[in-house]
Structure formats: structure tokens, C-alpha cells
Coordinates of C-alpha atoms (C1' of nucleotides) in Angstrom, one line a residue:
Chain A
X1 CA 0.0 0.0 0.0
X2 CA 1.1 3.5 -0.7
X3 CA 2.7 5.2 2.3
X4 CA 2.9 8.9 3.1
X5 CA 6.2 10.7 2.4
X6 CA 7.7 14.1 3.2
X7 CA 6.5 15.4 -0.2
X8 CA 3.1 13.8 0.0
X9 CA 2.4 13.6 3.8
X10 CA -1.2 12.4 3.6
X11 CA -2.5 9.2 1.9
X12 CA -6.2 8.7 1.6
X13 CA -7.6 5.2 1.0
X14 CA -11.2 4.5 0.1
X15 CA -12.6 1.3 1.4
X16 CA -13.5 -0.8 4.4
X17 CA -11.5 -0.2 7.5
X18 CA -10.8 -3.8 8.4
X19 CA -10.0 -4.9 4.9
X20 CA -7.5 -2.0 4.3
X21 CA -6.0 -2.3 7.8
X22 CA -5.0 -5.9 7.1
X23 CA -2.9 -4.7 4.2
X24 CA -0.8 -2.3 6.2
X25 CA 2.6 -3.6 7.4
X26 CA 3.6 -4.1 11.1
X27 CA 4.8 -1.2 13.2
X28 CA 4.5 1.5 10.5
X29 CA 2.6 4.2 12.4
X30 CA 3.3 6.2 15.5
X31 CA -0.3 6.7 16.6
X32 CA -3.9 5.8 15.8
X33 CA -6.2 8.8 16.2
X34 CA -9.8 8.2 15.2
X35 CA -13.5 8.9 15.8
X36 CA -15.3 5.6 15.2
X37 CA -19.1 5.4 14.7
X38 CA -20.5 5.4 18.2
X39 CA -23.6 3.4 17.5
X40 CA -25.1 5.2 20.5
X41 CA -28.1 6.8 19.0
X42 CA -31.3 4.9 19.6
X43 CA -32.2 1.9 21.7
X44 CA -34.1 -0.3 19.3
X45 CA -33.0 -2.0 16.2
X46 CA -35.1 0.3 14.0
X47 CA -33.8 3.3 15.9
X48 CA -30.2 2.3 15.1
X49 CA -31.1 1.5 11.5
X50 CA -32.3 5.0 10.8
X51 CA -30.2 7.3 8.7
X52 CA -27.6 9.1 10.9
X53 CA -29.1 12.5 10.1
X54 CA -32.4 11.4 11.6
X55 CA -30.7 10.1 14.7
X56 CA -28.4 12.9 15.4
X57 CA -29.8 16.1 13.8
X58 CA -32.8 17.8 15.2
X59 CA -35.9 18.5 13.2
X60 CA -35.9 21.7 11.2
X61 CA -32.1 21.8 10.7
X62 CA -31.2 23.4 7.4
X63 CA -27.6 22.2 7.0
X64 CA -27.3 18.8 5.4
X65 CA -24.4 16.4 5.6
X66 CA -24.0 13.2 3.6
X67 CA -24.8 10.1 5.7
X68 CA -22.1 7.8 7.1
X69 CA -22.3 4.0 7.6
X70 CA -21.3 1.7 10.4
X71 CA -23.5 3.3 13.0
X72 CA -26.1 0.6 13.4
X73 CA -24.5 -2.1 15.6
X74 CA -26.0 -3.2 18.8
X75 CA -23.8 -3.0 21.9
X76 CA -22.3 -6.5 21.8
X77 CA -21.5 -6.4 18.1
X78 CA -20.1 -2.9 18.4
X79 CA -17.6 -4.1 21.1
X80 CA -16.7 -7.2 19.1
X81 CA -16.1 -5.1 15.9
X82 CA -14.0 -2.6 17.8
X83 CA -11.8 -5.3 19.2
X84 CA -11.2 -6.5 15.7
X85 CA -10.0 -3.3 14.2
X86 CA -8.3 -2.2 17.4
X87 CA -6.1 -5.3 17.4
X88 CA -5.3 -4.7 13.8
X89 CA -4.3 -1.2 14.6
X90 CA -2.1 -2.4 17.5
X91 CA -0.2 -4.6 15.0
X92 CA 0.3 -1.6 12.7
X93 CA 1.5 0.7 15.5
X94 CA 5.0 0.9 16.7
X95 CA 5.9 -0.3 20.2
X96 CA 5.0 2.4 22.6
X97 CA 2.8 4.1 20.0
X98 CA -0.5 5.8 20.9
X99 CA -4.1 5.1 20.4
X100 CA -6.6 8.0 20.8
X101 CA -10.3 7.2 20.4
X102 CA -13.2 9.6 20.5
X103 CA -16.4 8.5 22.3
X104 CA -19.5 10.0 23.9
X105 CA -20.6 9.5 27.5
X106 CA -22.9 6.6 26.7
X107 CA -20.3 4.5 24.9
X108 CA -17.4 5.5 27.1
X109 CA -17.4 2.3 29.3
X110 CA -17.6 0.1 26.1
X111 CA -14.8 2.0 24.6
X112 CA -12.4 1.5 27.5
X113 CA -13.2 -2.2 27.3
X114 CA -12.6 -2.2 23.6
X115 CA -9.2 -0.5 23.6
X116 CA -8.0 -3.0 26.2
X117 CA -9.7 -5.9 24.3
X118 CA -7.7 -4.8 21.2
X119 CA -4.5 -5.2 23.1
X120 CA -3.6 -1.7 24.1
X121 CA -2.8 -0.5 27.6
X122 CA -5.5 2.0 28.7
X123 CA -3.8 5.0 30.1
X124 CA -6.4 7.7 30.6
X125 CA -9.3 9.8 29.6
X126 CA -9.4 13.3 28.2
X127 CA -12.7 15.3 28.1
X128 CA -13.3 17.6 25.1
X129 CA -15.6 20.4 26.4
X130 CA -17.6 21.9 23.6
X131 CA -19.0 24.6 25.8
X132 CA -22.4 25.6 26.8
X133 CA -23.8 25.9 23.3
X134 CA -23.2 22.2 22.7
X135 CA -26.6 20.7 23.3
X136 CA -30.3 21.3 23.6
X137 CA -30.8 21.9 27.3
X138 CA -33.5 19.9 29.2
X139 CA -34.8 20.7 32.6
X140 CA -33.4 18.4 35.3
X141 CA -30.3 17.6 33.2
X142 CA -26.6 18.3 33.3
X143 CA -25.7 19.4 29.7
X144 CA -24.1 16.7 27.5
X145 CA -21.5 19.2 26.5
X146 CA -18.4 16.9 26.4
X147 CA -17.1 14.1 24.3
X148 CA -14.2 12.0 25.5
X149 CA -10.8 10.8 24.2
X150 CA -10.0 7.4 25.5
X151 CA -6.2 6.9 25.1
X152 CA -3.7 4.2 25.5
X153 CA -0.3 2.9 24.4
X154 CA 1.0 -0.1 22.6
X155 CA 2.9 -1.5 25.5
X156 CA 5.2 0.7 27.6
X157 CA 7.7 3.3 26.5
X158 CA 11.0 1.4 27.0
X159 CA 13.4 4.3 27.4
X160 CA 14.9 5.6 30.7
X161 CA 12.7 8.3 32.1
X162 CA 15.5 10.9 32.1
X163 CA 15.9 10.9 28.3
X164 CA 12.3 10.2 27.4
X165 CA 12.0 11.4 23.8
X166 CA 8.3 11.9 24.0
X167 CA 6.6 15.3 24.2
X168 CA 4.1 16.5 26.7
X169 CA 2.7 16.4 29.2
X170 CA -0.4 17.5 27.2
X171 CA -3.6 19.1 28.5
X172 CA -6.0 16.8 30.3
X173 CA -9.1 18.6 29.3
X174 CA -9.7 20.5 26.0
X175 CA -11.9 23.6 25.9
X176 CA -12.6 24.0 22.1
X177 CA -15.9 25.3 20.8
X178 CA -17.4 23.9 17.6
X179 CA -17.1 26.2 14.6
X180 CA -19.6 25.5 11.9
X181 CA -17.5 26.7 9.0
X182 CA -14.8 24.2 10.2
X183 CA -17.3 21.3 10.2
X184 CA -17.6 19.2 7.1
X185 CA -19.2 16.1 8.5
X186 CA -22.1 15.5 10.9
X187 CA -19.6 14.4 13.5
X188 CA -16.7 16.5 12.4
X189 CA -14.2 17.7 15.0
X190 CA -12.6 21.2 15.2
X191 CA -9.2 21.4 13.4
X192 CA -7.9 23.2 16.4
X193 CA -8.7 20.2 18.6
X194 CA -7.1 17.7 16.2
X195 CA -4.0 19.9 15.9
X196 CA -3.4 19.4 19.6
X197 CA -4.0 15.7 19.5
X198 CA -1.6 14.9 16.6
X199 CA 1.2 16.3 18.7
X200 CA 1.4 13.0 20.5
X201 CA 3.6 11.9 17.5
X202 CA 7.0 13.6 16.8
X203 CA 7.4 16.0 13.9
X204 CA 7.4 13.9 10.7
X205 CA 5.7 11.0 12.5
X206 CA 2.8 9.1 11.0
X207 CA -0.8 9.1 12.3
X208 CA -3.4 6.5 11.2
X209 CA -7.1 7.3 11.1
X210 CA -9.2 4.4 10.0
X211 CA -12.5 6.4 10.2
X212 CA -11.3 9.6 8.6
X213 CA -14.7 11.2 7.7
X214 CA -14.0 14.6 6.3
X215 CA -10.3 14.2 7.0
X216 CA -9.7 16.6 9.9
X217 CA -7.1 14.4 11.4
X218 CA -5.2 14.5 8.1
X219 CA -5.5 18.3 7.8
X220 CA -4.3 18.7 11.3
X221 CA -1.4 16.4 10.7
X222 CA -0.3 18.4 7.6
X223 CA -0.6 21.7 9.5
X224 CA 1.5 20.4 12.4
X225 CA 4.1 18.8 10.2
X226 CA 3.1 15.2 10.7
X227 CA 2.1 12.6 8.2
X228 CA -1.1 10.6 8.0
X229 CA -2.7 7.5 6.6
X230 CA -6.5 8.0 6.3
X231 CA -9.1 5.3 5.6
X232 CA -12.7 6.3 4.7
X233 CA -15.6 4.1 3.4
X234 CA -17.8 6.8 1.8
X235 CA -16.4 8.1 -1.5
X236 CA -18.1 11.5 -1.0
X237 CA -16.0 12.1 2.1
X238 CA -12.8 10.8 0.4
X239 CA -13.3 13.7 -2.1
X240 CA -14.0 16.2 0.6
X241 CA -10.8 15.0 2.4
X242 CA -8.6 15.2 -0.7
X243 CA -9.8 18.8 -1.3
X244 CA -9.1 19.8 2.4
X245 CA -5.7 18.2 2.4
X246 CA -4.7 19.9 -0.8
X247 CA -5.8 23.3 0.7
X248 CA -4.0 22.6 4.0
X249 CA -0.8 21.6 2.2
X250 CA -0.9 24.8 0.1
X251 CA -1.2 27.0 3.1
X252 CA 2.5 27.0 3.7
X253 CA 2.3 29.7 6.3
X254 CA 0.6 27.3 8.6
X255 CA 3.6 25.0 8.6
X256 CA 5.5 27.8 10.3
X257 CA 3.5 27.2 13.5
X258 CA 4.3 23.4 13.7
X259 CA 6.0 22.5 17.0
X260 CA 6.9 19.3 18.7
Chain B
X1 CA -33.2 7.9 63.0
X2 CA -32.9 11.6 63.5
X3 CA -33.9 13.5 60.4
X4 CA -32.8 17.1 59.4
X5 CA -35.1 20.0 60.0
X6 CA -35.3 23.6 59.0
X7 CA -33.7 24.6 62.3
X8 CA -31.1 21.8 62.2
X9 CA -30.5 21.2 58.5
X10 CA -27.7 18.7 58.7
X11 CA -27.6 15.4 60.7
X12 CA -24.3 13.6 60.9
X13 CA -24.3 9.9 61.7
X14 CA -21.2 8.0 62.8
X15 CA -21.0 4.4 61.7
X16 CA -21.0 1.9 58.8
X17 CA -22.7 3.1 55.6
X18 CA -24.7 -0.1 54.9
X19 CA -25.7 -0.6 58.4
X20 CA -27.0 3.0 58.8
X21 CA -28.6 3.2 55.3
X22 CA -30.8 0.2 56.2
X23 CA -32.3 2.2 59.0
X24 CA -33.4 5.1 56.9
X25 CA -37.1 5.1 55.7
X26 CA -38.2 4.8 52.1
X27 CA -38.3 7.9 49.8
X28 CA -37.0 10.4 52.4
X29 CA -34.2 12.1 50.4
X30 CA -34.2 14.1 47.1
X31 CA -30.7 13.2 46.1
X32 CA -27.7 11.0 46.9
X33 CA -24.4 12.9 46.4
X34 CA -21.3 11.2 47.4
X35 CA -17.6 10.4 46.8
X36 CA -17.2 6.7 47.6
X37 CA -13.7 5.2 48.2
X38 CA -12.4 4.6 44.6
X39 CA -10.2 1.5 45.4
X40 CA -8.2 2.6 42.3
X41 CA -4.9 3.5 43.9
X42 CA -3.1 0.3 43.1
X43 CA -3.4 -2.8 40.8
X44 CA -2.2 -5.6 43.1
X45 CA -3.7 -6.8 46.3
X46 CA -0.6 -5.7 48.3
X47 CA -0.8 -2.2 46.7
X48 CA -4.3 -1.9 47.8
X49 CA -3.5 -3.1 51.3
X50 CA -1.1 -0.2 51.9
X51 CA -2.3 2.6 54.2
X52 CA -4.1 5.3 52.1
X53 CA -1.6 8.0 52.8
X54 CA 1.1 5.9 51.1
X55 CA -1.0 5.3 48.0
X56 CA -2.3 8.8 47.3
X57 CA 0.3 11.1 48.8
X58 CA 3.6 11.6 47.0
X59 CA 6.9 11.4 48.9
X60 CA 7.7 14.6 50.6
X61 CA 4.2 15.8 50.8
X62 CA 3.9 18.1 53.8
X63 CA 0.2 18.0 54.6
X64 CA -0.9 14.9 56.5
X65 CA -4.4 13.6 56.6
X66 CA -5.9 10.9 58.8
X67 CA -6.3 7.6 57.0
X68 CA -9.7 6.6 55.7
X69 CA -11.2 3.1 55.4
X70 CA -13.1 1.2 52.7
X71 CA -10.4 1.6 50.1
X72 CA -9.0 -1.9 50.0
X73 CA -11.4 -3.9 47.9
X74 CA -10.5 -5.7 44.6
X75 CA -12.5 -4.8 41.6
X76 CA -15.2 -7.4 41.8
X77 CA -15.7 -6.9 45.5
X78 CA -15.8 -3.1 45.0
X79 CA -18.5 -3.4 42.3
X80 CA -20.6 -5.8 44.4
X81 CA -20.3 -3.6 47.5
X82 CA -21.3 -0.5 45.4
X83 CA -24.4 -2.3 44.1
X84 CA -25.4 -3.1 47.7
X85 CA -25.2 0.5 49.1
X86 CA -26.5 2.0 45.8
X87 CA -29.7 -0.2 45.9
X88 CA -30.2 0.8 49.5
X89 CA -29.8 4.5 48.4
X90 CA -32.3 4.0 45.6
X91 CA -34.9 2.8 48.2
X92 CA -34.2 5.8 50.3
X93 CA -34.5 8.2 47.4
X94 CA -37.8 9.7 46.2
X95 CA -39.0 8.7 42.8
X96 CA -37.3 10.8 40.2
X97 CA -34.5 11.6 42.7
X98 CA -30.9 12.1 41.7
X99 CA -27.7 10.1 42.3
X100 CA -24.4 11.8 41.8
X101 CA -21.2 9.8 42.3
X102 CA -17.6 11.0 42.1
X103 CA -15.1 8.7 40.4
X104 CA -11.7 8.9 38.7
X105 CA -10.9 7.9 35.2
X106 CA -9.8 4.4 36.1
X107 CA -12.9 3.5 38.1
X108 CA -15.3 5.3 35.7
X109 CA -16.5 2.2 33.8
X110 CA -17.0 0.2 37.0
X111 CA -19.0 3.1 38.5
X112 CA -21.4 3.4 35.5
X113 CA -22.0 -0.4 35.9
X114 CA -22.5 0.0 39.7
X115 CA -25.0 2.9 39.5
X116 CA -27.1 0.8 37.0
X117 CA -26.6 -2.3 39.1
X118 CA -28.0 -0.4 42.0
X119 CA -31.2 0.2 40.1
X120 CA -30.7 3.8 39.0
X121 CA -31.0 5.0 35.4
X122 CA -27.6 6.3 34.3
X123 CA -28.2 9.7 32.7
X124 CA -24.8 11.1 32.0
X125 CA -21.3 12.1 32.9
X126 CA -20.0 15.5 34.1
X127 CA -16.2 16.1 34.2
X128 CA -14.7 18.1 37.0
X129 CA -11.7 19.9 35.6
X130 CA -9.2 20.6 38.4
X131 CA -7.0 22.6 36.1
X132 CA -3.3 22.4 35.4
X133 CA -2.2 22.5 39.1
X134 CA -3.7 19.1 39.7
X135 CA -0.8 16.7 39.3
X136 CA 2.9 16.3 38.6
X137 CA 3.3 16.1 34.8
X138 CA 4.9 13.1 33.1
X139 CA 6.3 13.1 29.6
X140 CA 4.2 11.3 27.0
X141 CA 1.0 11.6 29.1
X142 CA -2.1 13.6 29.0
X143 CA -2.6 15.1 32.5
X144 CA -5.0 13.3 34.8
X145 CA -6.6 16.6 35.7
X146 CA -10.2 15.6 35.8
X147 CA -12.4 13.6 38.1
X148 CA -15.9 12.7 37.0
X149 CA -19.5 12.8 38.3
X150 CA -21.5 9.8 37.2
X151 CA -25.2 10.8 37.5
X152 CA -28.5 9.1 37.3
X153 CA -32.1 9.2 38.5
X154 CA -34.4 7.0 40.4
X155 CA -36.8 6.2 37.5
X156 CA -38.1 9.0 35.3
X157 CA -39.5 12.4 36.3
X158 CA -43.3 11.7 35.9
X159 CA -44.5 15.3 35.3
X160 CA -45.6 16.8 32.0
X161 CA -42.6 18.5 30.3
X162 CA -44.3 21.8 30.2
X163 CA -44.5 22.3 34.0
X164 CA -41.4 20.3 35.0
X165 CA -40.6 21.6 38.5
X166 CA -37.0 20.7 38.2
X167 CA -34.2 23.2 37.9
X168 CA -31.4 23.3 35.4
X169 CA -30.1 22.6 32.9
X170 CA -26.9 22.6 34.8
X171 CA -23.4 22.9 33.4
X172 CA -22.0 19.8 31.8
X173 CA -18.4 20.5 32.8
X174 CA -17.1 22.1 36.0
X175 CA -13.9 24.2 36.0
X176 CA -13.1 24.5 39.7
X177 CA -9.5 24.6 41.0
X178 CA -8.5 22.8 44.2
X179 CA -7.9 25.2 47.1
X180 CA -5.7 23.7 49.8
X181 CA -7.2 25.8 52.6
X182 CA -10.7 24.4 51.6
X183 CA -9.5 20.8 51.8
X184 CA -10.0 18.9 55.1
X185 CA -9.7 15.3 53.8
X186 CA -7.2 13.6 51.5
X187 CA -10.0 13.4 48.8
X188 CA -11.9 16.5 49.9
X189 CA -13.8 18.4 47.2
X190 CA -14.0 22.2 46.8
X191 CA -17.0 23.7 48.6
X192 CA -17.6 25.8 45.5
X193 CA -18.1 22.6 43.4
X194 CA -20.4 20.9 45.9
X195 CA -22.5 24.1 46.1
X196 CA -23.2 23.7 42.4
X197 CA -24.1 20.0 42.7
X198 CA -26.5 20.3 45.7
X199 CA -28.6 22.5 43.4
X200 CA -30.1 19.4 41.8
X201 CA -32.4 19.3 44.8
X202 CA -35.0 22.2 45.4
X203 CA -34.5 24.7 48.2
X204 CA -35.2 22.9 51.5
X205 CA -34.7 19.5 49.9
X206 CA -32.6 16.7 51.5
X207 CA -29.3 15.4 50.2
X208 CA -27.8 12.1 51.5
X209 CA -24.1 11.5 51.6
X210 CA -23.1 8.1 52.8
X211 CA -19.4 8.7 52.6
X212 CA -19.3 12.2 54.0
X213 CA -15.6 12.5 54.8
X214 CA -14.9 16.0 56.1
X215 CA -18.6 17.0 55.3
X216 CA -18.2 19.3 52.3
X217 CA -21.5 18.1 50.9
X218 CA -23.2 19.0 54.2
X219 CA -21.5 22.4 54.3
X220 CA -22.5 23.1 50.7
X221 CA -26.1 22.1 51.5
X222 CA -26.3 24.5 54.4
X223 CA -24.9 27.4 52.4
X224 CA -27.3 26.7 49.6
X225 CA -30.4 26.4 51.8
X226 CA -30.7 22.6 51.4
X227 CA -30.7 19.9 54.1
X228 CA -28.4 16.9 54.4
X229 CA -28.0 13.5 56.0
X230 CA -24.4 12.6 56.4
X231 CA -22.8 9.2 57.2
X232 CA -19.1 8.8 58.1
X233 CA -17.3 5.8 59.6
X234 CA -14.2 7.6 61.0
X235 CA -15.0 9.4 64.3
X236 CA -12.2 12.0 63.6
X237 CA -14.0 13.1 60.4
X238 CA -17.4 13.2 62.1
X239 CA -15.8 15.8 64.5
X240 CA -14.3 17.7 61.6
X241 CA -17.7 17.7 59.9
X242 CA -19.6 18.9 63.0
X243 CA -17.3 21.8 63.4
X244 CA -17.5 22.8 59.7
X245 CA -21.3 22.6 59.7
X246 CA -21.6 24.7 62.8
X247 CA -19.4 27.3 61.2
X248 CA -21.3 27.2 57.9
X249 CA -24.6 27.5 59.8
X250 CA -23.4 30.5 61.7
X251 CA -22.4 32.3 58.6
X252 CA -25.9 33.7 58.1
X253 CA -24.7 36.0 55.3
X254 CA -24.1 33.0 53.1
X255 CA -27.7 32.0 53.2
X256 CA -28.6 35.1 51.3
X257 CA -26.9 33.7 48.2
X258 CA -28.9 30.5 48.1
X259 CA -30.9 30.1 44.9
X260 CA -32.9 27.4 43.4
Chain C
dT1 C1' -14.6 48.3 10.3
dG2 C1' -17.9 48.2 14.2
dT3 C1' -22.0 47.3 16.7
dA4 C1' -26.5 45.6 17.3
dG5 C1' -30.2 42.5 16.5
dG6 C1' -32.2 38.3 14.3
dT7 C1' -31.6 33.4 13.2
dA8 C1' -29.7 28.8 12.7
dT9 C1' -27.7 25.0 15.4
dG10 C1' -27.0 20.8 18.4
dA11 C1' -23.1 12.3 18.0
dA12 C1' -31.0 14.5 22.3
dT13 C1' -34.7 13.5 25.1
dC14 C1' -39.4 13.3 26.2
dC15 C1' -44.2 11.8 25.7
dG16 C1' -48.3 10.5 23.3
dA17 C1' -50.2 8.1 19.4
dC18 C1' -49.9 4.4 16.6
dT19 C1' -49.4 -0.4 14.8
Chain D
dA1 C1' -46.3 -5.7 22.4
dA2 C1' -40.2 -5.7 28.6
dG3 C1' -42.6 -2.3 20.4
dT4 C1' -42.2 1.7 17.1
dC5 C1' -42.8 6.3 15.3
dG6 C1' -42.9 11.3 15.1
dG7 C1' -43.5 15.9 16.8
dA8 C1' -42.3 19.3 20.3
dT9 C1' -39.0 21.1 23.1
dT10 C1' -34.7 23.9 24.8
dC11 C1' -31.1 28.1 25.0
dA12 C1' -26.2 29.6 24.8
dT13 C1' -23.5 30.5 21.2
dA14 C1' -21.9 31.4 16.5
dC15 C1' -23.0 33.3 12.5
dC16 C1' -25.3 36.4 9.4
dT17 C1' -27.5 40.7 8.0
dA18 C1' -28.5 45.4 8.5
dC19 C1' -27.3 49.8 9.6

DNA sequence: TGTAGGTATGAATCCGACT
DNA sequence: AAGTCGGATTCATACCTAC
């Protein structure tokens, strides 16, 4: 499979995550950073089978996003499927490499099970606080204004603590509001947030995102001077991603801000 | 058992949580708000058997706290024990009443299991962001700067949505720094944080805290014009709590700030 | 370019009506 | 019928438009 280079730092593959992951060689990426389908909307089979826009967008919303697939598993199948692709990712990651998974409050416990089931060492939890605008408020509720990054490593980092080459420590809670003009997918994340996350790999390092969506992980990697392998099932989002990456690569001035 | 009144809004009981909970009548409290022992300070049995000050305080820490008990269970026993006292709490709570449980990242999945195992409906997750001062940073790590409130309700609120008497919506992420002078227990929470949490019950409502520690939940309840039933096993912390409650009750000016 | 005011939005949730 | 569907609801913020 084609790998990213210094000249062409982002490679976008169109196809099924598990199928394409199996073709990647061992130990070729520094981190897996991704936002898998949560399968958390709806309790019944038909609820889950509904198009994602019906599940996650409120009635009367003008803005339209293309649908995405893979969001219709029940809880046991979801966990099983996550273990499959997470073990594959572990094989592809270097020893000591990182795994960062987005999840919502409802799927958080299943996600911490899945990352460990996939062979990673679970190391912690980082909330992403979207702010007070995030969600329709209901009386008697605490706002659901956070999503969560479940993170772990592929084994331990085997260097003496005194000359640990890793960066950080990084923030343990991100306050980043959602900006609509920066959102190209129903579940798109702010570029600013992803720019902070890709810093877990060193400059020039490689990030793998098997559920790339509109490609924010790849755009952030380019801006921060990292490389990325992206996998996305929906052709329409592969196109969106290629356009965004081309734009981010052209914006040479942004490279100036890249730091370790 | 003695119950809190308008004149004497906080009752402190000294003894074992399960034993005392069994003596409280059905449906007598509006919310359970507590910070149970996490049992997450070590992985091995011998780690867990160490005195708490060794587990949670770093070498050279000046401030000393009295030990606390109930923090030496393995993970299965901890879950089982949580289900026991959480079911008892559910019986004691009014229909539609709240349960708010503090936990750390490591015990979060077990806590969401436990609250549901205890018969509550799990409704969400609220991070408490302690800020950057929280912990000594390590390279290659995201800071562990948050604890979490796992919250649920005792069944649904059975009033029509249009005249829902409940307050809120409340913030879905609390940014409250730890103030040493406001910390009277190794795991003590800021009074400011607890003041926000006790607002889930209406003015004059009753909060139950079966692991009261230094009594911050009770102090916050008094300040916010709520009542509280506190249970604490260690006599030394019962004394600390009684002194704090007396002080908070005397500070009449603080009552003026109480809101619904 | 700056400020003010109107509008669109949300990885939801609820309840009642229906099959 | 330990089911399914659809409409109404909510408000802080970002964004857009007008002046």
C-alpha cells in the first residue's frame, strides 16, 4: 500500500477499514487517532437502522451532511467489531505508540473495554468540552457538552525516564468550541482540537485514522508537520478529504506554526 | 433515625454506611451525592492493602491527613459492594430523585456499571476539571486533571414536560480549581463545586451523603439552603464535619446567596 | 470596520399516538 | 407488544445581516 512521504504527507484510502488495515505492514505508524461510529443513537433495532441525520440532527435543521455508515451495531456487536479493528491497529502501531479514540458519555465504558480488548494499555481519559452551546438543554439535566478521548499505548515506552524522547505532558481537558465553518461532516471535530492531538507523535511521525470522515485528522497532521494514513468508506468524504488536504498543504504559512 | 429539619438542617451519623442506610425510611431524600472510596490507587492486592496516605500522597508531601477506610477492595468486590449500598440508596431516594457519584478515570466504567446495578437510570457524565495545578506532569502523558461525576435518576420524572418543576439545565463540565485551605480530607472536594451540585435538589430539599468524609456536601447544602443526612465511619472526620457545619450554619450571610 | 439584533444549530430527550 | 414512530421542546453561542 502507498505510504505517506515528506513530499506527500497524507495518503487517503477509500474502502472498508478492516479490509484495508490488514494490508498495512507491522509497526508502520506512531499513533492511531480516530473517531469511530459510536452506534449510541437509539435503543431499538429500527432506531439504530435509521439514517444518521435522523438520529443525530434535530428536526428543522437546514444544514445537510451526507450520511455515514457503520453506526447501526448493537452493543455486543459494536464491542466485538471494535476489538477486531483495534487489534489490527495495534499490530500496525510501533511499540510504545499511541491510540486515541473519541467516544460519547454513553459509549465510554464500552470504549475503555474495547481499547483493552484490542491489546492496548488503557492510560487515561481526556474530556473535550464543547462549551455551553453544545446541546439542547433539558430541565433536570446536566448538559451533555463533552465528548471524550480514551487513550492508551501499545505496551510501555522502553526508554529511561531521564531521556524520554516523548513530548508532553499534554492538557488533560480540552476547551474547544465547535465552529460551523470548520465542520464538514455531521460528527466533524474542530481542526484546532485535532492539531493538539496529533502532537502525540513527533514531527514527521505518522498518524493512522481508519474512520477519517471529512479528514480533519489528516488536515491537522499536515498543518502540524506530521504525516497521516487515512481510511474512509464513503467516496463522497474521500473527495472532501482530498480537497481539504490539498488546501492545508498549500497553506505554507501554517507550517511555520508546527511544533513538537 | 434523626432527620434534618429547617432549624437543624444537617444530621451527621457515625457508623457503617450499609448498616445506617438500612435504618433510613423509604423515599426520604431528594438526592444522593457522594464520593465513595475509589479503590483505584493500586493494581495488586498488596498495593491496595497499603495505608491510604502511602497510596495517594507523594513522597515529601507536607500535609498529612488521617487515614480513611473502605479503600482496599479488589475490583469485583468493589462493584458488588457498590451495588449493595446503591440499591439501598435507591430505596431511600424519592421517585425521580438524583444520584451523583464521584469517580476517577480508572474506576469510571465500574462506576457506571455500579449505578445501574444499584437500580438507578444512568443519565450522564460530568467532568470536574481541576486545572493544570492538579498533578505532577509526566512526559508522554495527557494530564490526569479531571475527576468525573456519574449521575442518574431513580426512574423517570413523571410530570408533563411543560410544567417540569426541576431546575437546570446545569453545566456539563465544572472548572473548579482545588484550594488547599478548603481541603479537610485527602480526597476532599472544593465547597464551590459541591455548592453547584447540591442545586439538583430544590430549596429545602434533602441530600444524602453516605461517605461524608470531612462533610463538604453538608456544608454546601447548608450554604445553599438545602438539608443533608451525612454518614461517616471515621470518628475523627465526624468531629471535623460537625465543626464545619456549625461554622457554615453560623455564617448567616451566606444563606442570602442561596438560589434554586 | 464596528456594533446591534435576528436566526440557525445541536453524536438529544421526552411523551403521546400508533401499529 | 419488557414495540415503534414522530413531533415538540430547549437556549447559549456562532453566524449572518443590516445599519
